[in-house]
mmCIF file of C-alpha atoms and ligand atoms in Angstrom:
data_model
loop_
_atom_site.group_PDB
_atom_site.id
_atom_site.type_symbol
_atom_site.label_atom_id
_atom_site.label_comp_id
_atom_site.label_asym_id
_atom_site.label_seq_id
_atom_site.Cartn_x
_atom_site.Cartn_y
_atom_site.Cartn_z
ATOM 1 C CA MET A 1 34.567 -10.630 -2.543
ATOM 2 C CA ARG A 2 37.227 -8.000 -3.306
ATOM 3 C CA HIS A 3 36.932 -4.649 -1.568
ATOM 4 C CA LEU A 4 38.792 -1.405 -2.139
ATOM 5 C CA ARG A 5 40.140 0.033 1.138
ATOM 6 C CA VAL A 6 39.685 3.838 1.146
ATOM 7 C CA PRO A 7 39.751 6.660 3.724
ATOM 8 C CA SER A 8 36.247 7.338 4.990
ATOM 9 C CA ALA A 9 36.261 10.937 3.676
ATOM 10 C CA GLU A 10 36.907 9.646 0.118
ATOM 11 C CA THR A 11 34.108 7.042 0.123
ATOM 12 C CA GLN A 12 31.734 9.057 -2.059
ATOM 13 C CA HIS A 13 34.458 9.778 -4.623
ATOM 14 C CA TRP A 14 35.382 6.079 -4.980
ATOM 15 C CA LEU A 15 31.801 4.906 -4.943
ATOM 16 C CA GLU A 16 31.002 7.302 -7.771
ATOM 17 C CA LEU A 17 34.026 6.230 -9.800
ATOM 18 C CA CYS A 18 33.271 2.521 -9.336
ATOM 19 C CA ARG A 19 29.606 3.035 -10.151
ATOM 20 C CA THR A 20 30.273 4.897 -13.393
ATOM 21 C CA GLN A 21 32.844 2.279 -14.468
ATOM 22 C CA ASN A 22 30.518 -0.597 -13.545
ATOM 23 C CA TRP A 23 33.065 -1.814 -10.984
ATOM 24 C CA LEU A 24 30.690 -1.721 -8.020
ATOM 25 C CA GLN A 25 29.357 -5.104 -6.868
ATOM 26 C CA LYS A 26 25.562 -4.808 -7.087
ATOM 27 C CA GLY A 27 23.623 -5.851 -4.006
ATOM 28 C CA ALA A 28 26.645 -5.492 -1.684
ATOM 29 C CA GLY A 29 27.157 -2.762 0.890
ATOM 30 C CA VAL A 30 30.163 -0.679 1.954
ATOM 31 C CA LEU A 31 32.121 -2.196 4.888
ATOM 32 C CA SER A 32 33.194 -0.085 7.882
ATOM 33 C CA LEU A 33 36.818 -0.925 8.751
ATOM 34 C CA GLU A 34 39.064 -0.115 11.671
ATOM 35 C CA GLY A 35 40.940 3.180 11.643
ATOM 36 C CA GLY A 36 38.186 5.168 9.922
ATOM 37 C CA LEU A 37 38.538 3.278 6.652
ATOM 38 C CA LYS A 38 35.836 1.912 4.366
ATOM 39 C CA GLY A 39 35.697 -1.153 2.112
ATOM 40 C CA ILE A 40 33.993 -0.654 -1.248
ATOM 41 C CA PRO A 41 32.698 -3.921 -2.766
ATOM 42 C CA LEU A 42 34.147 -4.523 -6.236
ATOM 43 C CA SER A 43 32.617 -6.442 -9.135
ATOM 44 C CA GLU A 44 34.529 -9.060 -11.076
ATOM 45 C CA THR A 45 35.172 -6.580 -13.869
ATOM 46 C CA ALA A 46 37.044 -4.135 -11.592
ATOM 47 C CA PRO A 47 40.827 -3.952 -12.355
ATOM 48 C CA PRO A 48 43.435 -5.651 -10.091
ATOM 49 C CA GLU A 49 45.157 -3.884 -7.202
ATOM 50 C CA SER A 50 48.180 -3.125 -9.361
ATOM 51 C CA ASP A 51 46.143 -0.843 -11.651
ATOM 52 C CA GLU A 52 47.044 2.832 -11.412
ATOM 53 C CA CYS A 53 43.388 3.824 -11.250
ATOM 54 C CA TRP A 54 43.275 2.877 -7.540
ATOM 55 C CA SER A 55 45.907 5.552 -6.556
ATOM 56 C CA ASN A 56 47.742 3.106 -4.270
ATOM 57 C CA ASN A 57 44.642 2.179 -2.272
ATOM 58 C CA SER A 58 44.812 -1.511 -1.431
ATOM 59 C CA ILE A 59 42.359 -4.238 -2.287
ATOM 60 C CA PHE A 60 41.477 -6.971 0.190
ATOM 61 C CA SER A 61 39.195 -9.936 0.234
ATOM 62 C CA ALA A 62 36.300 -10.151 2.706
ATOM 63 C CA GLN A 63 32.863 -11.588 2.955
ATOM 64 C CA GLY A 64 30.502 -9.114 1.337
ATOM 65 C CA LEU A 65 27.799 -7.254 3.172
ATOM 66 C CA THR A 66 24.970 -8.352 0.941
ATOM 67 C CA LYS A 67 21.783 -6.303 0.932
ATOM 68 C CA GLY A 68 19.956 -8.331 -1.676
ATOM 69 C CA PRO A 69 19.009 -6.829 -5.025
ATOM 70 C CA GLU A 70 17.388 -3.417 -4.854
ATOM 71 C CA HIS A 71 15.927 -3.535 -8.342
ATOM 72 C CA TRP A 72 14.260 -6.355 -10.247
ATOM 73 C CA SER A 73 16.777 -6.044 -13.112
ATOM 74 C CA GLU A 74 19.542 -7.266 -10.772
ATOM 75 C CA HIS A 75 17.987 -10.736 -11.110
ATOM 76 C CA LEU A 76 18.755 -10.754 -14.851
ATOM 77 C CA ASP A 77 22.082 -12.097 -15.992
ATOM 78 C CA GLN A 78 24.654 -9.611 -17.252
ATOM 79 C CA LYS A 79 24.531 -10.824 -20.864
ATOM 80 C CA LEU A 80 20.746 -10.424 -21.017
ATOM 81 C CA LEU A 81 20.970 -6.977 -19.448
ATOM 82 C CA GLN A 82 23.467 -5.964 -22.109
ATOM 83 C CA ASP A 83 21.250 -7.336 -24.898
ATOM 84 C CA ILE A 84 18.256 -5.416 -23.580
ATOM 85 C CA GLY A 85 20.369 -2.287 -23.065
ATOM 86 C CA GLU A 86 18.459 0.998 -23.174
ATOM 87 C CA GLU A 87 15.123 -0.738 -23.687
ATOM 88 C CA LEU A 88 14.955 -2.047 -20.130
ATOM 89 C CA PRO A 89 11.451 -1.080 -18.951
ATOM 90 C CA ASN A 90 11.804 1.661 -16.348
ATOM 91 C CA SER A 91 8.241 1.717 -15.094
ATOM 92 C CA TYR A 92 5.301 -0.554 -14.486
ATOM 93 C CA GLU A 93 1.888 -0.430 -12.878
ATOM 94 C CA ILE A 94 0.566 -2.723 -10.187
ATOM 95 C CA GLN A 95 -3.142 -3.482 -9.830
ATOM 96 C CA GLY A 96 -3.780 -5.774 -6.858
ATOM 97 C CA ASP A 97 -1.424 -8.717 -7.328
ATOM 98 C CA ILE A 98 -0.910 -8.109 -11.070
ATOM 99 C CA LEU A 99 2.050 -6.219 -12.482
ATOM 100 C CA ILE A 100 1.525 -4.624 -15.895
ATOM 101 C CA VAL A 101 4.548 -3.636 -17.940
ATOM 102 C CA LYS A 102 4.942 -2.112 -21.410
ATOM 103 C CA LEU A 103 7.729 -3.731 -23.429
ATOM 104 C CA GLU A 104 9.348 -2.164 -26.459
ATOM 105 C CA GLN A 105 9.074 -4.250 -29.643
ATOM 106 C CA GLN A 106 12.694 -5.441 -29.469
ATOM 107 C CA THR A 107 12.386 -6.362 -25.745
ATOM 108 C CA ARG A 108 9.317 -8.581 -26.136
ATOM 109 C CA GLN A 109 11.487 -11.660 -26.792
ATOM 110 C CA TYR A 110 12.874 -11.285 -23.244
ATOM 111 C CA GLY A 111 9.406 -10.888 -21.717
ATOM 112 C CA ASN A 112 9.503 -14.150 -19.747
ATOM 113 C CA GLN A 113 12.914 -13.510 -18.217
ATOM 114 C CA ILE A 114 11.905 -9.942 -17.315
ATOM 115 C CA ALA A 115 8.683 -11.203 -15.731
ATOM 116 C CA GLU A 116 10.518 -13.905 -13.733
ATOM 117 C CA ALA A 117 12.995 -11.289 -12.466
ATOM 118 C CA MET A 118 10.090 -9.065 -11.387
ATOM 119 C CA LEU A 119 8.414 -11.948 -9.540
ATOM 120 C CA LYS A 120 11.668 -12.621 -7.673
ATOM 121 C CA GLN A 121 11.955 -9.023 -6.558
ATOM 122 C CA LEU A 122 8.316 -8.250 -5.759
ATOM 123 C CA PRO A 123 6.787 -10.831 -3.405
ATOM 124 C CA SER A 124 3.289 -9.327 -3.499
ATOM 125 C CA VAL A 125 3.018 -9.782 -7.275
ATOM 126 C CA ARG A 126 1.358 -13.006 -8.467
ATOM 127 C CA LEU A 127 1.154 -12.400 -12.218
ATOM 128 C CA VAL A 128 3.216 -10.280 -14.611
ATOM 129 C CA CYS A 129 1.509 -9.227 -17.853
ATOM 130 C CA ALA A 130 2.743 -7.366 -20.909
ATOM 131 C CA ASP A 131 0.572 -4.403 -21.851
ATOM 132 C CA ASN A 132 0.142 -4.589 -25.628
ATOM 133 C CA GLY A 133 -1.923 -1.404 -25.919
ATOM 134 C CA VAL A 134 -5.560 -0.393 -25.722
ATOM 135 C CA ILE A 135 -8.157 -2.350 -27.711
ATOM 136 C CA GLY A 136 -11.869 -2.451 -28.482
ATOM 137 C CA GLU A 137 -14.911 -0.348 -27.900
ATOM 138 C CA PHE A 138 -14.259 -0.129 -24.150
ATOM 139 C CA ARG A 139 -10.603 0.859 -24.484
ATOM 140 C CA VAL A 140 -9.349 -1.959 -22.274
ATOM 141 C CA ARG A 141 -5.775 -3.152 -22.225
ATOM 142 C CA ASP A 142 -4.626 -6.069 -24.323
ATOM 143 C CA LEU A 143 -2.781 -7.988 -21.595
ATOM 144 C CA GLU A 144 -0.530 -10.950 -22.250
ATOM 145 C CA PRO A 145 0.370 -13.065 -19.177
ATOM 146 C CA LEU A 146 4.167 -13.536 -19.107
ATOM 147 C CA ALA A 147 4.838 -15.341 -15.821
ATOM 148 C CA SER A 148 2.928 -16.343 -12.727
ATOM 149 C CA ARG A 149 4.155 -17.117 -9.212
ATOM 150 C CA ASN A 150 1.858 -20.120 -9.116
ATOM 151 C CA GLU A 151 -0.094 -21.692 -11.956
ATOM 152 C CA ASP A 152 -2.785 -19.022 -11.666
ATOM 153 C CA ILE A 153 -2.884 -16.733 -14.703
ATOM 154 C CA SER A 154 -6.313 -15.259 -13.970
ATOM 155 C CA THR A 155 -6.377 -11.502 -14.516
ATOM 156 C CA ILE A 156 -9.050 -10.966 -11.862
ATOM 157 C CA THR A 157 -7.623 -9.212 -8.843
ATOM 158 C CA GLN A 158 -8.579 -7.049 -5.890
ATOM 159 C CA ILE A 159 -7.458 -3.527 -5.042
ATOM 160 C CA LYS A 160 -7.783 -1.881 -1.677
ATOM 161 C CA GLU A 161 -8.685 1.792 -1.862
ATOM 162 C CA ASN A 162 -9.377 3.801 1.301
ATOM 163 C CA GLY A 163 -9.828 0.563 3.198
ATOM 164 C CA VAL A 164 -12.395 -0.890 0.777
ATOM 165 C CA LEU A 165 -11.714 -3.897 -1.488
ATOM 166 C CA ILE A 166 -12.611 -3.481 -5.155
ATOM 167 C CA SER A 167 -12.509 -6.422 -7.579
ATOM 168 C CA THR A 168 -11.269 -5.679 -11.061
ATOM 169 C CA ASP A 169 -9.948 -7.392 -14.154
ATOM 170 C CA PRO A 170 -7.402 -5.211 -15.970
ATOM 171 C CA ALA A 171 -7.682 -7.422 -19.081
ATOM 172 C CA LYS A 172 -11.403 -6.723 -19.454
ATOM 173 C CA VAL A 173 -12.290 -3.462 -17.733
ATOM 174 C CA TYR A 174 -11.002 0.045 -17.108
ATOM 175 C CA PHE A 175 -9.674 1.014 -13.691
ATOM 176 C CA SER A 176 -7.183 3.704 -12.770
ATOM 177 C CA ALA A 177 -5.626 3.732 -9.323
ATOM 178 C CA ARG A 178 -4.119 7.126 -10.180
ATOM 179 C CA LEU A 179 -7.494 8.834 -9.922
ATOM 180 C CA SER A 180 -8.037 7.973 -6.270
ATOM 181 C CA LYS A 181 -7.590 11.639 -5.294
ATOM 182 C CA GLU A 182 -10.491 12.542 -7.591
ATOM 183 C CA ARG A 183 -12.586 9.948 -5.808
ATOM 184 C CA GLU A 184 -11.667 11.380 -2.414
ATOM 185 C CA ASP A 185 -12.834 14.770 -3.656
ATOM 186 C CA ASN A 186 -16.079 13.219 -4.957
ATOM 187 C CA LEU A 187 -16.786 12.229 -1.390
ATOM 188 C CA SER A 188 -16.070 15.691 0.072
ATOM 189 C CA VAL A 189 -18.250 17.397 -2.531
ATOM 190 C CA ALA A 190 -21.072 14.918 -1.916
ATOM 191 C CA LYS A 191 -20.904 15.649 1.806
ATOM 192 C CA LYS A 192 -21.133 19.373 1.049
ATOM 193 C CA LEU A 193 -24.251 18.808 -1.037
ATOM 194 C CA ARG A 194 -25.792 16.596 1.665
ATOM 195 C CA LYS A 195 -25.237 19.390 4.160
ATOM 196 C CA GLN A 196 -26.937 21.876 1.867
ATOM 197 C CA LEU A 197 -29.915 19.590 1.186
ATOM 198 C CA SER A 198 -30.043 18.334 4.799
ATOM 199 C CA ARG A 199 -30.704 14.785 3.647
ATOM 200 C CA PRO A 200 -28.928 11.806 2.034
ATOM 201 C CA LEU A 201 -28.440 11.997 -1.736
ATOM 202 C CA ARG A 202 -29.799 10.322 -4.818
ATOM 203 C CA ILE A 203 -26.688 9.609 -6.852
ATOM 204 C CA CYS A 204 -26.033 8.369 -10.367
ATOM 205 C CA ASP A 205 -22.755 6.979 -11.701
ATOM 206 C CA PRO A 206 -23.683 5.904 -15.234
ATOM 207 C CA TYR A 207 -20.072 5.158 -16.359
ATOM 208 C CA ALA A 208 -19.225 3.408 -13.110
ATOM 209 C CA GLY A 209 -16.694 0.864 -14.396
ATOM 210 C CA VAL A 210 -16.135 -1.529 -11.489
ATOM 211 C CA GLY A 211 -17.411 1.157 -9.103
ATOM 212 C CA PRO A 212 -14.387 2.802 -7.457
ATOM 213 C CA SER A 213 -16.243 6.110 -6.975
ATOM 214 C CA LEU A 214 -19.132 4.294 -5.349
ATOM 215 C CA ALA A 215 -16.779 2.580 -2.916
ATOM 216 C CA SER A 216 -16.322 5.726 -0.865
ATOM 217 C CA LEU A 217 -19.812 7.161 -1.423
ATOM 218 C CA LEU A 218 -21.740 4.019 -0.480
ATOM 219 C CA THR A 219 -19.641 3.179 2.561
ATOM 220 C CA GLU A 220 -20.047 6.684 4.036
ATOM 221 C CA ASP A 221 -22.575 6.835 6.823
ATOM 222 C CA ASN A 222 -25.938 8.242 5.751
ATOM 223 C CA LEU A 223 -24.669 9.856 2.557
ATOM 224 C CA VAL A 224 -26.706 8.059 -0.096
ATOM 225 C CA SER A 225 -30.405 7.198 -0.115
ATOM 226 C CA GLU A 226 -30.728 6.044 -3.729
ATOM 227 C CA CYS A 227 -28.054 4.787 -6.085
ATOM 228 C CA TYR A 228 -28.245 4.320 -9.859
ATOM 229 C CA ALA A 229 -25.106 2.875 -11.411
ATOM 230 C CA GLY A 230 -24.191 1.227 -14.657
ATOM 231 C CA ASP A 231 -21.672 0.489 -17.327
ATOM 232 C CA LEU A 232 -22.001 -0.505 -20.949
ATOM 233 C CA ASN A 233 -19.151 -3.011 -20.794
ATOM 234 C CA PRO A 234 -20.716 -6.342 -19.704
ATOM 235 C CA ALA A 235 -17.504 -7.362 -17.911
ATOM 236 C CA SER A 236 -17.500 -4.124 -15.887
ATOM 237 C CA PHE A 237 -21.184 -4.552 -15.129
ATOM 238 C CA GLU A 238 -20.645 -8.043 -13.664
ATOM 239 C CA LEU A 239 -17.791 -6.844 -11.435
ATOM 240 C CA LEU A 240 -19.754 -3.699 -10.524
ATOM 241 C CA LYS A 241 -22.688 -5.752 -9.205
ATOM 242 C CA GLY A 242 -20.410 -7.803 -6.955
ATOM 243 C CA ASN A 243 -18.497 -4.739 -5.775
ATOM 244 C CA ILE A 244 -21.612 -2.730 -4.930
ATOM 245 C CA GLU A 245 -22.937 -5.688 -2.948
ATOM 246 C CA HIS A 246 -19.662 -5.686 -1.042
ATOM 247 C CA PHE A 247 -19.700 -1.883 -0.457
ATOM 248 C CA ILE A 248 -23.247 -2.046 0.855
ATOM 249 C CA SER A 249 -22.349 -4.887 3.195
ATOM 250 C CA LYS A 250 -19.709 -2.577 4.734
ATOM 251 C CA SER A 251 -22.232 0.180 5.394
ATOM 252 C CA PRO A 252 -24.747 0.438 8.227
ATOM 253 C CA ASN A 253 -27.239 2.216 5.918
ATOM 254 C CA ILE A 254 -30.104 0.714 3.987
ATOM 255 C CA LEU A 255 -30.610 2.182 0.524
ATOM 256 C CA ASN A 256 -34.167 3.071 -0.417
ATOM 257 C CA GLU A 257 -33.388 2.294 -4.044
ATOM 258 C CA LEU A 258 -30.557 0.572 -5.877
ATOM 259 C CA GLU A 259 -30.434 -0.017 -9.619
ATOM 260 C CA ILE A 260 -27.421 -1.413 -11.443
ATOM 261 C CA LYS A 261 -27.687 -1.693 -15.201
ATOM 262 C CA ASN A 262 -25.665 -2.761 -18.195
ATOM 263 C CA ILE A 263 -26.841 0.136 -20.353
ATOM 264 C CA ASP A 264 -25.658 3.125 -22.341
ATOM 265 C CA ALA A 265 -25.496 6.065 -19.917
ATOM 266 C CA ARG A 266 -27.716 8.107 -22.217
ATOM 267 C CA LYS A 267 -30.569 5.633 -21.591
ATOM 268 C CA TRP A 268 -30.806 6.329 -17.844
ATOM 269 C CA LYS A 269 -33.246 9.211 -18.312
ATOM 270 C CA ASP A 270 -35.727 6.801 -19.935
ATOM 271 C CA GLU A 271 -35.002 4.105 -17.347
ATOM 272 C CA LEU A 272 -35.891 6.565 -14.617
ATOM 273 C CA GLY A 273 -39.055 7.661 -16.450
ATOM 274 C CA ASN A 274 -37.780 11.238 -16.855
ATOM 275 C CA GLU A 275 -38.330 11.743 -13.169
ATOM 276 C CA HIS A 276 -35.549 14.321 -12.642
ATOM 277 C CA LYS A 277 -34.494 12.731 -9.381
ATOM 278 C CA ILE A 278 -30.678 12.779 -9.262
ATOM 279 C CA ASP A 279 -28.898 15.139 -6.855
ATOM 280 C CA TYR A 280 -25.342 14.082 -7.611
ATOM 281 C CA LEU A 281 -24.149 12.958 -11.041
ATOM 282 C CA LEU A 282 -20.740 11.603 -12.057
ATOM 283 C CA VAL A 283 -19.744 11.799 -15.724
ATOM 284 C CA ASN A 284 -16.638 9.772 -16.401
ATOM 285 C CA LEU A 285 -16.235 8.919 -20.060
ATOM 286 C CA PRO A 286 -13.328 11.269 -20.719
ATOM 287 C CA HIS A 287 -13.266 10.936 -24.516
ATOM 288 C CA HIS A 288 -17.013 11.698 -24.768
ATOM 289 C CA SER A 289 -18.165 13.249 -21.459
ATOM 290 C CA ILE A 290 -18.899 16.699 -22.902
ATOM 291 C CA GLU A 291 -20.667 15.273 -25.936
ATOM 292 C CA HIS A 292 -22.884 13.019 -23.743
ATOM 293 C CA LEU A 293 -23.663 15.698 -21.171
ATOM 294 C CA PRO A 294 -26.885 17.101 -22.754
ATOM 295 C CA GLU A 295 -28.432 13.639 -22.624
ATOM 296 C CA LEU A 296 -27.605 13.254 -18.935
ATOM 297 C CA LEU A 297 -28.893 16.640 -17.742
ATOM 298 C CA PRO A 298 -32.561 15.521 -17.716
ATOM 299 C CA LEU A 299 -31.622 13.181 -14.871
ATOM 300 C CA LEU A 300 -31.020 16.057 -12.468
ATOM 301 C CA SER A 301 -33.559 17.016 -9.790
ATOM 302 C CA THR A 302 -35.512 20.232 -9.922
ATOM 303 C CA GLU A 303 -36.204 22.822 -7.214
ATOM 304 C CA HIS A 304 -32.861 22.567 -5.405
ATOM 305 C CA SER A 305 -29.135 22.544 -6.119
ATOM 306 C CA THR A 306 -27.632 19.553 -7.864
ATOM 307 C CA VAL A 307 -23.990 18.737 -8.567
ATOM 308 C CA ILE A 308 -22.185 17.298 -11.575
ATOM 309 C CA ARG A 309 -18.600 16.117 -11.353
ATOM 310 C CA GLY A 310 -17.115 14.990 -14.652
ATOM 311 C CA TRP A 311 -13.825 14.328 -16.395
ATOM 312 C CA ALA A 312 -12.938 15.036 -20.009
ATOM 313 C CA ILE A 313 -10.009 14.945 -22.375
ATOM 314 C CA ILE A 314 -9.873 18.246 -24.206
ATOM 315 C CA ASP A 315 -7.510 20.328 -26.324
ATOM 316 C CA ARG A 316 -5.147 22.169 -23.997
ATOM 317 C CA GLU A 317 -5.995 25.581 -25.506
ATOM 318 C CA SER A 318 -9.727 25.043 -25.084
ATOM 319 C CA LEU A 319 -9.622 24.847 -21.242
ATOM 320 C CA ALA A 320 -10.616 28.496 -20.819
ATOM 321 C CA LEU A 321 -13.671 27.951 -23.041
ATOM 322 C CA GLN A 322 -15.015 24.879 -21.273
ATOM 323 C CA GLU A 323 -16.793 26.636 -18.392
ATOM 324 C CA GLY A 324 -18.768 28.717 -20.895
ATOM 325 C CA ASN A 325 -19.420 25.668 -23.037
ATOM 326 C CA ILE A 326 -20.816 23.551 -20.193
ATOM 327 C CA THR A 327 -22.779 26.507 -18.785
ATOM 328 C CA SER A 328 -24.477 26.932 -22.192
ATOM 329 C CA MET A 329 -25.460 23.254 -22.224
ATOM 330 C CA ILE A 330 -26.973 23.506 -18.749
ATOM 331 C CA GLU A 331 -28.833 26.716 -19.622
ATOM 332 C CA LEU A 332 -30.136 25.178 -22.819
ATOM 333 C CA ALA A 333 -31.566 22.357 -20.708
ATOM 334 C CA GLY A 334 -33.373 24.927 -18.537
ATOM 335 C CA GLY A 335 -30.838 25.134 -15.727
ATOM 336 C CA ASN A 336 -29.252 28.002 -13.874
ATOM 337 C CA VAL A 337 -25.541 27.570 -13.060
ATOM 338 C CA GLU A 338 -24.589 28.640 -9.525
ATOM 339 C CA TYR A 339 -20.943 27.626 -9.691
ATOM 340 C CA ILE A 340 -18.702 26.024 -12.294
ATOM 341 C CA ARG A 341 -15.018 25.207 -12.324
ATOM 342 C CA CYS A 342 -12.986 23.396 -14.990
ATOM 343 C CA SER A 343 -9.439 22.471 -13.973
ATOM 344 C CA GLU A 344 -6.576 20.499 -15.433
ATOM 345 C CA VAL A 345 -5.950 17.257 -13.523
ATOM 346 C CA LYS A 346 -2.989 16.072 -15.613
ATOM 347 C CA GLY A 347 -1.521 16.224 -19.085
ATOM 348 C CA PHE A 348 -2.777 13.608 -21.530
ATOM 349 C CA SER A 349 -0.647 14.195 -24.630
ATOM 350 C CA SER A 350 1.350 17.092 -26.033
ATOM 351 C CA SER A 351 -1.820 18.860 -27.152
ATOM 352 C CA LYS A 352 -4.483 17.413 -24.855
ATOM 353 C CA ILE A 353 -5.213 17.515 -21.128
ATOM 354 C CA PHE A 354 -7.360 15.559 -18.712
ATOM 355 C CA MET A 355 -9.786 18.019 -17.156
ATOM 356 C CA ARG A 356 -12.206 17.861 -14.229
ATOM 357 C CA PHE A 357 -15.387 19.882 -14.285
ATOM 358 C CA GLU A 358 -17.638 20.540 -11.340
ATOM 359 C CA SER A 359 -20.875 22.421 -11.611
ATOM 360 C CA TRP A 360 -23.622 23.316 -9.145
ATOM 361 C CA GLN A 361 -26.951 24.247 -10.701
ATOM 362 C CA THR A 362 -30.676 24.412 -10.201
ATOM 363 C CA PHE A 363 -33.417 23.420 -12.619
ATOM 364 C CA SER A 364 -36.862 24.834 -12.155
HETATM 365 C C1 SAM B 401 -13.036 6.070 -17.951
HETATM 366 S S1 SAM B 401 -13.963 4.692 -17.475
HETATM 367 C C2 SAM B 401 -14.492 5.184 -15.889
HETATM 368 C C3 SAM B 401 -14.812 4.035 -15.030
HETATM 369 C C4 SAM B 401 -15.002 4.368 -13.544
HETATM 370 N N1 SAM B 401 -15.923 5.455 -13.348
HETATM 371 C C5 SAM B 401 -13.665 4.646 -12.874
HETATM 372 O O1 SAM B 401 -13.466 5.771 -12.393
HETATM 373 O O2 SAM B 401 -12.834 3.756 -12.807
HETATM 374 C C6 SAM B 401 -15.393 4.822 -18.491
HETATM 375 C C7 SAM B 401 -16.350 3.673 -18.328
HETATM 376 O O3 SAM B 401 -17.492 3.906 -19.146
HETATM 377 C C8 SAM B 401 -17.903 2.714 -19.781
HETATM 378 N N2 SAM B 401 -18.652 3.134 -20.992
HETATM 379 C C9 SAM B 401 -18.173 3.406 -22.225
HETATM 380 N N3 SAM B 401 -19.168 3.872 -23.004
HETATM 381 C C10 SAM B 401 -20.266 3.901 -22.230
HETATM 382 C C11 SAM B 401 -21.605 4.314 -22.458
HETATM 383 N N4 SAM B 401 -21.991 4.804 -23.640
HETATM 384 N N5 SAM B 401 -22.492 4.205 -21.440
HETATM 385 C C12 SAM B 401 -22.127 3.716 -20.235
HETATM 386 N N6 SAM B 401 -20.875 3.303 -19.966
HETATM 387 C C13 SAM B 401 -19.959 3.416 -20.951
HETATM 388 C C14 SAM B 401 -16.616 1.962 -20.014
HETATM 389 O O4 SAM B 401 -16.849 0.587 -20.111
HETATM 390 C C15 SAM B 401 -15.803 2.336 -18.772
HETATM 391 O O5 SAM B 401 -15.975 1.398 -17.743
#
C-alpha cells in the first residue's frame, strides 16, 4: 500500500487533506517511521508522487497497518456507496440481536447489501430488518427481514435491562429501550411510596406491553405484594405472561396476588370489582393516557397516599396547563392532590412533546 511520508508535526494537516479528497485508505492506520516521520496510508485514487499537491513529500510502499473497518458502510463496494450517496442510513436501533434500520425510498433496492454489510461489522446482530413505518391499532413497526446471520429470521429476541432478560418481538409489540431511565425512576418512586406506607405495594400496569416496567419492580426485594398487569395487544399479552413468570422466578418474594389479562385498561376497575385497591398505577399509552385517566382513577386505594406515573404526548404549549388539567380530573373523582409534576422527557415532533406526569393523591 502506498504511504505519504510526512513530518510528524504535519500529520494532522495531511490527514485532513487526504480525508477531504478521499485519498485516505479506509481501515488503515498511520505508520510511525524513523526520524520522527509518519506514513499516511493512501487510497488507489490518490495522485502519484510526482503531483504537486504533495509539496515534495515522498511516497513509499509498505504493508499497511490495517485496523479493520470502523463503520459498516466500509464493507460496501465503492460503486454501491456512490449510488447510495447521501441516502446512506446514518442511524439504526438494536433490540436484542435484531438491528432495525429505516431506509429511504430510493435506498430500499440496496437493502440486502446494506444488511449484509451491517452483519459483517456487528457480530452481535443476528437479523437486520427494514423499518417500514408504524402500522395497525397497536402502532407496531412493519418490519421486513433483509438478511440473517443464520437461517433464522424470527423477530423474537431478548433484551437485558438492569440485569433482567425481557423477551420481545419488535414486529408485533411495542418496546422502547430509550425509556429505561423512566423505568429506573419508577422503581425509586415505588420505593418511596413503600417507605411511606410501611408495606409492599399493590401495583397496576394496565398498558404493560411486554412488561419492562415490571422487570425492575417485581425483582426488587419486598416491593410488591399484588400485581395486576395487562395489555390489549394479544402478542404483547403472550410475551408479558412469559416475562412476568421469569421476573418472579428471579425474586425471593411470593406475591399474594397476580393477575395478567389481555384486556382494555379501562376494564380493570370492573375486573377488580371496584375495590379501590391499587397503591401504584402506571399509565403508559402516550397518545391517549390523559383521555383514559378518569377511567383508571377508580382503581386507586382510599385512606392513604397513592401514586400515578404516566406518560403522554401533548402539544408543546399545553405543558403548563397539564398539572391543572390532571388535578381537576383527580378532584372530580373525589381525590385530593398532594403533589403533581408534569415534565418534558423528550421532543416528539416540532409541535408535540413526550411528557411524564407524576401525582401523589389521597381518596377518601
Ligand atoms: C406505549 S406502549 C407501553 C408499553 C410498556 N408499558 C413499555 O413501557 O414498553 C402502550 C401499550 O399499550 C397497549 N394498549 C393499547 N391500547 C390499549 C388499551 N386500550 N388497553 C390496554 N393496553 C393497550 C399497546 O399494545 C402497548 O403495548
